[in-house]
CSV table of C-alpha atoms in Angstrom, one decimal:
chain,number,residue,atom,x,y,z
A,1,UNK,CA,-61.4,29.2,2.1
A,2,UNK,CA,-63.7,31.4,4.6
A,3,UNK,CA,-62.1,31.8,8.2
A,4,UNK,CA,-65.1,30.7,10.0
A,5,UNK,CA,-63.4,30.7,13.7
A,6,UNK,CA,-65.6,32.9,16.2
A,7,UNK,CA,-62.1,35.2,16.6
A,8,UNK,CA,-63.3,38.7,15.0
A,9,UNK,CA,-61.0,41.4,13.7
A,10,UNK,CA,-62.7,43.6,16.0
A,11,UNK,CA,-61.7,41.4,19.0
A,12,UNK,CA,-61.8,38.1,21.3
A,13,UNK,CA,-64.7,37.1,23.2
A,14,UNK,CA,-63.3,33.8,25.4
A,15,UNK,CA,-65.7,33.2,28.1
A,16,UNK,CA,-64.1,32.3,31.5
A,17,UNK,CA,-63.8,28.3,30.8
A,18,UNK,CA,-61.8,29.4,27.4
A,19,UNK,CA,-59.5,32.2,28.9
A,20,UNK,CA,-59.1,29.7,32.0
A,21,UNK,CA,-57.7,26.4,29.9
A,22,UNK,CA,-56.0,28.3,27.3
A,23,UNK,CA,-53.9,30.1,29.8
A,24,UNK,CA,-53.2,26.6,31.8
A,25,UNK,CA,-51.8,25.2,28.5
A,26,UNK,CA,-49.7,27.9,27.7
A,27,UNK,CA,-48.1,27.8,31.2
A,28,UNK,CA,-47.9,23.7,31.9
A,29,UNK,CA,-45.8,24.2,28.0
A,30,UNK,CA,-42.9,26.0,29.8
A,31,UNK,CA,-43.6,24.5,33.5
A,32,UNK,CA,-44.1,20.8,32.6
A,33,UNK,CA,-42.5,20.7,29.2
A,34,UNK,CA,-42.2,17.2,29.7
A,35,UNK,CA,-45.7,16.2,30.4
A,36,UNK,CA,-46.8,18.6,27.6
A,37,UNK,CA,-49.0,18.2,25.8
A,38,UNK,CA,-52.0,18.0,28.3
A,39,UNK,CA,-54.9,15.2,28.8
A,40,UNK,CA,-58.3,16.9,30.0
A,41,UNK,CA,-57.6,15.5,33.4
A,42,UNK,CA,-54.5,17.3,33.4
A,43,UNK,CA,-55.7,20.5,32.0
A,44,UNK,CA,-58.7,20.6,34.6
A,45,UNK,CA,-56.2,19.8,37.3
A,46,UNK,CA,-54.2,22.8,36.5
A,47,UNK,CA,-57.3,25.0,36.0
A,48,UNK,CA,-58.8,24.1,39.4
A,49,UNK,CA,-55.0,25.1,41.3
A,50,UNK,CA,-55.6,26.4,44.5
A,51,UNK,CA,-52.3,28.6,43.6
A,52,UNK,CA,-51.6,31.1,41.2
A,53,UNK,CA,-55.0,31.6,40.1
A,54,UNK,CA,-57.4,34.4,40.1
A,55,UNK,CA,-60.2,33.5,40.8
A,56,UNK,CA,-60.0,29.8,42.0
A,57,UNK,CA,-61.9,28.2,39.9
A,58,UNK,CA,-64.4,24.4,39.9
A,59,UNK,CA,-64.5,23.2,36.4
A,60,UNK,CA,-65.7,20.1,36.0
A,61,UNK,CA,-64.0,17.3,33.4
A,62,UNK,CA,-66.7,17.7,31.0
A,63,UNK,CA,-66.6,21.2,31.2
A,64,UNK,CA,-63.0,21.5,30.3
A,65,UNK,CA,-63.4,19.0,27.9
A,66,UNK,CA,-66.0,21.6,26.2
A,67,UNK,CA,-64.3,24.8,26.6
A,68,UNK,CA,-61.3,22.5,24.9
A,69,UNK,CA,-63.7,21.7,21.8
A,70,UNK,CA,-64.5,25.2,21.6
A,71,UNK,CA,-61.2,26.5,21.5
A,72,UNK,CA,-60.3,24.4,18.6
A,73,UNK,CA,-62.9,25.8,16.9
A,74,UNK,CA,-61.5,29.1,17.4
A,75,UNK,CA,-57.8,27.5,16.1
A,76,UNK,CA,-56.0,28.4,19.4
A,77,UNK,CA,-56.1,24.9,20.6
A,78,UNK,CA,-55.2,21.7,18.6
A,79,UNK,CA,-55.4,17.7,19.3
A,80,UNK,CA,-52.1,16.5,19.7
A,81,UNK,CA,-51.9,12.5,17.5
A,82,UNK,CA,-49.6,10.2,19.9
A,83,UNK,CA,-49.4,6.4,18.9
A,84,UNK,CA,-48.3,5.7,22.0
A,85,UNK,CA,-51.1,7.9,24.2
A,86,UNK,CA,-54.1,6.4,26.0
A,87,UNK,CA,-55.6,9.2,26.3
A,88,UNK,CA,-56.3,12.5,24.2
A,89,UNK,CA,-54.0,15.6,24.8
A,90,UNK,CA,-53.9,18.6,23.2
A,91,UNK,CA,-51.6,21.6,22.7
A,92,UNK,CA,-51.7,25.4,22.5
A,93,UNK,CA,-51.4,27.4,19.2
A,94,UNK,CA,-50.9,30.8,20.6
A,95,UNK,CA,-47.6,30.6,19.3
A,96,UNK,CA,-48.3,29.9,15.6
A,97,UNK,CA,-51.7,31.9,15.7
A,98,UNK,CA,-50.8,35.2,17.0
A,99,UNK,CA,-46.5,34.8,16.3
A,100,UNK,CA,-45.7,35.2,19.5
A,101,UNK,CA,-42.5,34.5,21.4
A,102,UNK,CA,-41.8,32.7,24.5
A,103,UNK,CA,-41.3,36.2,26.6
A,104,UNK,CA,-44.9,37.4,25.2
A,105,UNK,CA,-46.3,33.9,25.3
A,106,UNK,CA,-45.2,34.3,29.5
A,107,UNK,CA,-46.8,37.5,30.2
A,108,UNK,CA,-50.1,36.5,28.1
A,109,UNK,CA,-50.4,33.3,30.4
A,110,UNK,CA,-50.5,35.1,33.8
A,111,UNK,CA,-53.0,37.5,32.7
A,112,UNK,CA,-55.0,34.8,31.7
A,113,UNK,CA,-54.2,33.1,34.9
A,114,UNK,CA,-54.4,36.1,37.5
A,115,UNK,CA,-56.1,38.9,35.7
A,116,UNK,CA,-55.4,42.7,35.9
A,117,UNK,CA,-51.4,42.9,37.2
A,118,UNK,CA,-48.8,45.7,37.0
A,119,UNK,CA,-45.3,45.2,35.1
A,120,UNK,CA,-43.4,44.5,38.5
A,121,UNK,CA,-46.2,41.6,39.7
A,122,UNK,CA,-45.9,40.1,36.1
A,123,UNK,CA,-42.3,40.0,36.1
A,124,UNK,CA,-42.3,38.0,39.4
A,125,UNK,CA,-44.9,35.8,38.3
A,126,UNK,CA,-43.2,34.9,34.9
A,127,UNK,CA,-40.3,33.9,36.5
A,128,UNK,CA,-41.1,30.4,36.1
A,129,UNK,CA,-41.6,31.0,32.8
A,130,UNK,CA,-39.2,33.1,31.4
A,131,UNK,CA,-36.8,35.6,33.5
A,132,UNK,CA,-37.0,39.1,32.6
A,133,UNK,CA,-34.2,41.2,33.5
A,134,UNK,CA,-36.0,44.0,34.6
A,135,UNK,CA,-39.3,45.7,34.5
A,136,UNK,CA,-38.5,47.7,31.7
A,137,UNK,CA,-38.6,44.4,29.7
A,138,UNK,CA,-41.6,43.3,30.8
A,139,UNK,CA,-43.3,46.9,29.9
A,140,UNK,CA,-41.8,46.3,26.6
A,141,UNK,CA,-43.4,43.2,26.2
A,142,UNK,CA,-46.6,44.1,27.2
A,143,UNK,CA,-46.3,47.4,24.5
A,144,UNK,CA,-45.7,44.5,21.6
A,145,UNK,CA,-48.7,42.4,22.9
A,146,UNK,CA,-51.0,46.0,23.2
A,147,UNK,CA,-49.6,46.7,19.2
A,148,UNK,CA,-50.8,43.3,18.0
A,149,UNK,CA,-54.0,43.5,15.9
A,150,UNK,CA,-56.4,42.6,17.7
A,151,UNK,CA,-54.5,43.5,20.8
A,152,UNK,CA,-54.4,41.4,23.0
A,153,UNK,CA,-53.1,43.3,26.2
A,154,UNK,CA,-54.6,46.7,27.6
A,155,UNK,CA,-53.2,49.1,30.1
A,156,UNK,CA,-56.4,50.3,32.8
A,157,UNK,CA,-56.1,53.6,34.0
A,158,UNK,CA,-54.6,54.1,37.2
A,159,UNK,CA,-56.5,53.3,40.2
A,160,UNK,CA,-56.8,55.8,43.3
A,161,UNK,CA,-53.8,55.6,45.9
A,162,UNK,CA,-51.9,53.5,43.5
A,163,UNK,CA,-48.3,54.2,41.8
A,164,UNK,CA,-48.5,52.4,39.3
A,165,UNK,CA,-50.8,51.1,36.6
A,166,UNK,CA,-52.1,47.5,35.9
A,167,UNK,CA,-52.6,45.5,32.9
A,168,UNK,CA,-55.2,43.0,31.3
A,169,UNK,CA,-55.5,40.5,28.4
A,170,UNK,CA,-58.3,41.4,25.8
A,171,UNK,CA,-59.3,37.8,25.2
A,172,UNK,CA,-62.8,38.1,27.3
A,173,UNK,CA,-63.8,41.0,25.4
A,174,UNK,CA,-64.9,44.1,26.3
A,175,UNK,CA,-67.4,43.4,29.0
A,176,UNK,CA,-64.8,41.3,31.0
A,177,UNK,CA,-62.2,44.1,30.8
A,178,UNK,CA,-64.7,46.7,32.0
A,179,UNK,CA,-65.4,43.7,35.3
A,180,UNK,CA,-61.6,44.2,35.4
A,181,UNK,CA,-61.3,47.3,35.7
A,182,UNK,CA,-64.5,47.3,38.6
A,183,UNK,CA,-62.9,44.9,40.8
A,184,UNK,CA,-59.5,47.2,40.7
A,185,UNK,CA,-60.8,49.8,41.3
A,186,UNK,CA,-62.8,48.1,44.9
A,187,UNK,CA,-59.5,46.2,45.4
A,188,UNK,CA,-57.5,48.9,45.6
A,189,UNK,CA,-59.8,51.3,47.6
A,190,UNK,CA,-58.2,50.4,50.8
A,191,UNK,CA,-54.3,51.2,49.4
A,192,UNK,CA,-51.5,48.7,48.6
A,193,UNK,CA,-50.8,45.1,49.6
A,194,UNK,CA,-47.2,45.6,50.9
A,195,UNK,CA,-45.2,43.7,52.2
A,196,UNK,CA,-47.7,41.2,53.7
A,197,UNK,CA,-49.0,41.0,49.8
A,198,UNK,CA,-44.9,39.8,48.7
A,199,UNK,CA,-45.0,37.4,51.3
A,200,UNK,CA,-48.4,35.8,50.4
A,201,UNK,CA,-46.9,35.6,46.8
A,202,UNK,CA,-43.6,34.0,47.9
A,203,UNK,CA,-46.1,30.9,49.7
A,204,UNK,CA,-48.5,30.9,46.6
A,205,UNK,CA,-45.3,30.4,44.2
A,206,UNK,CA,-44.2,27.9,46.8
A,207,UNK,CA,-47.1,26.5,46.8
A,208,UNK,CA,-47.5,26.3,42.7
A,209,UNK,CA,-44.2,24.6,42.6
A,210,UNK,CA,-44.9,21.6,44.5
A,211,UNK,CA,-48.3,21.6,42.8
A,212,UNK,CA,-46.7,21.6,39.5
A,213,UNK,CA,-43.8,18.5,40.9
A,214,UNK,CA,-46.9,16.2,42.0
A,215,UNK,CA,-48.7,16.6,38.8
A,216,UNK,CA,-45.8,16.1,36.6
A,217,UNK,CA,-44.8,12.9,39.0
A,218,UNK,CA,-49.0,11.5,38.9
A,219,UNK,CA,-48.9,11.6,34.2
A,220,UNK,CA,-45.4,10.1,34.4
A,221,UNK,CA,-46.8,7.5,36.4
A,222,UNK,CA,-49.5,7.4,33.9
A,223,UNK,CA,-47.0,6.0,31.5
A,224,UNK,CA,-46.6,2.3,33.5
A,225,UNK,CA,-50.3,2.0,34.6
């Protein structure tokens, strides 16, 4: 049978919706394992997050629901059958599709979820999903994910008065890598974040946890309504 998904050899071309939902599934999988799989409440919850997210984004219910429909055309999303559901809820395939492990599946969801980031920032940030030991580990991660075919990580060059280099997810395609790479470079202009930049990490992580606690608490709740 003819693959007809819109995934190319050449490539991924996810719009924002897409890259937005598919990296809140991957991340509620290993957050909220227990309230996995998602409804499209759930999901749009996640994907609107104050925390943790770059950008913030607005999707509406309907939207979400539509950039869900298209990524099961693509085969990286599927409808997960529950006798016992209400509602519909669906699952990641990321795992199955591309064969990739729960430390590559980690480092995939924050660049989905936060965009261009350098070993050290995604090691921090996955630490909610799996614990790296080191940085070294990470950087081996992200060579794995760069020598998949199509890749699906990229290393930018290294921005002025920076030390070291950041990385991106290739699921948006060229065009959004090169809007990537743009906005680091303006980011950056003005040097690094410091130690006020740790700190506002530290409250966003805070922040994502309690976030992540309420929304597990609101679908078990689901469950007696």
């Amino acid at each position: 049978m003819q693959d007809t998904t819109p995934t190319t050899e050449a490539g991924f071309d996810l719009d924002p919706a897409e890259i937005r939902v598919l990296g809140v599934l991957i991340e509620k999988s290993f957050i909220t394992p227990d309230a996995y799989p998602l409804s499209i409440n759930a999901i749009t919850t996640g994907c609107n997050q104050l925390t943790a997210r770059e950008p913030v984004m607005s999707l509406s219910e309907a939207e979400v629901q539509d950039a869900v429909d298209r990524l099961i055309v693509r085969r990286l999303v599927s409808k997960r059958d529950q006798q016992s559901a209400r509602v519909a809820k669906y699952e990641h395939l990321v795992r199955l599709r591309h064969s990739l492990p729960p430390a590559e599946q980690a480092v995939l969801a924050i660049l989905l979820l936060r965009g261009a980031q350098t070993a050290g920032e995604l090691r921090q940030r996955c630490e909610r999903l799996h614990r790296f030991d080191d940085v070294a580990a990470v950087d081996a991660v992200l060579e794995h994910l760069a020598e998949k075919y199509p890749p699906l990580v990229a290393e930018l060059p290294r921005a002025p008065g920076t030390k070291e280099t950041r990385h991106v997810h290739l699921l948006g395609g060229d065009a959004a890598v090169q809007e990537m790479a743009e906005a680091q470079s303006v980011g950056t202009a003005g040097g690094g974040r410091g130690r006020i930049g740790e700190l506002e990490d530290e409250v966003r992580r805070l922040r994502e946890e309690l976030e992540a606690l309420r929304g597990a608490f609101a679908e078990f709740r689901k469950q007696f309504d």
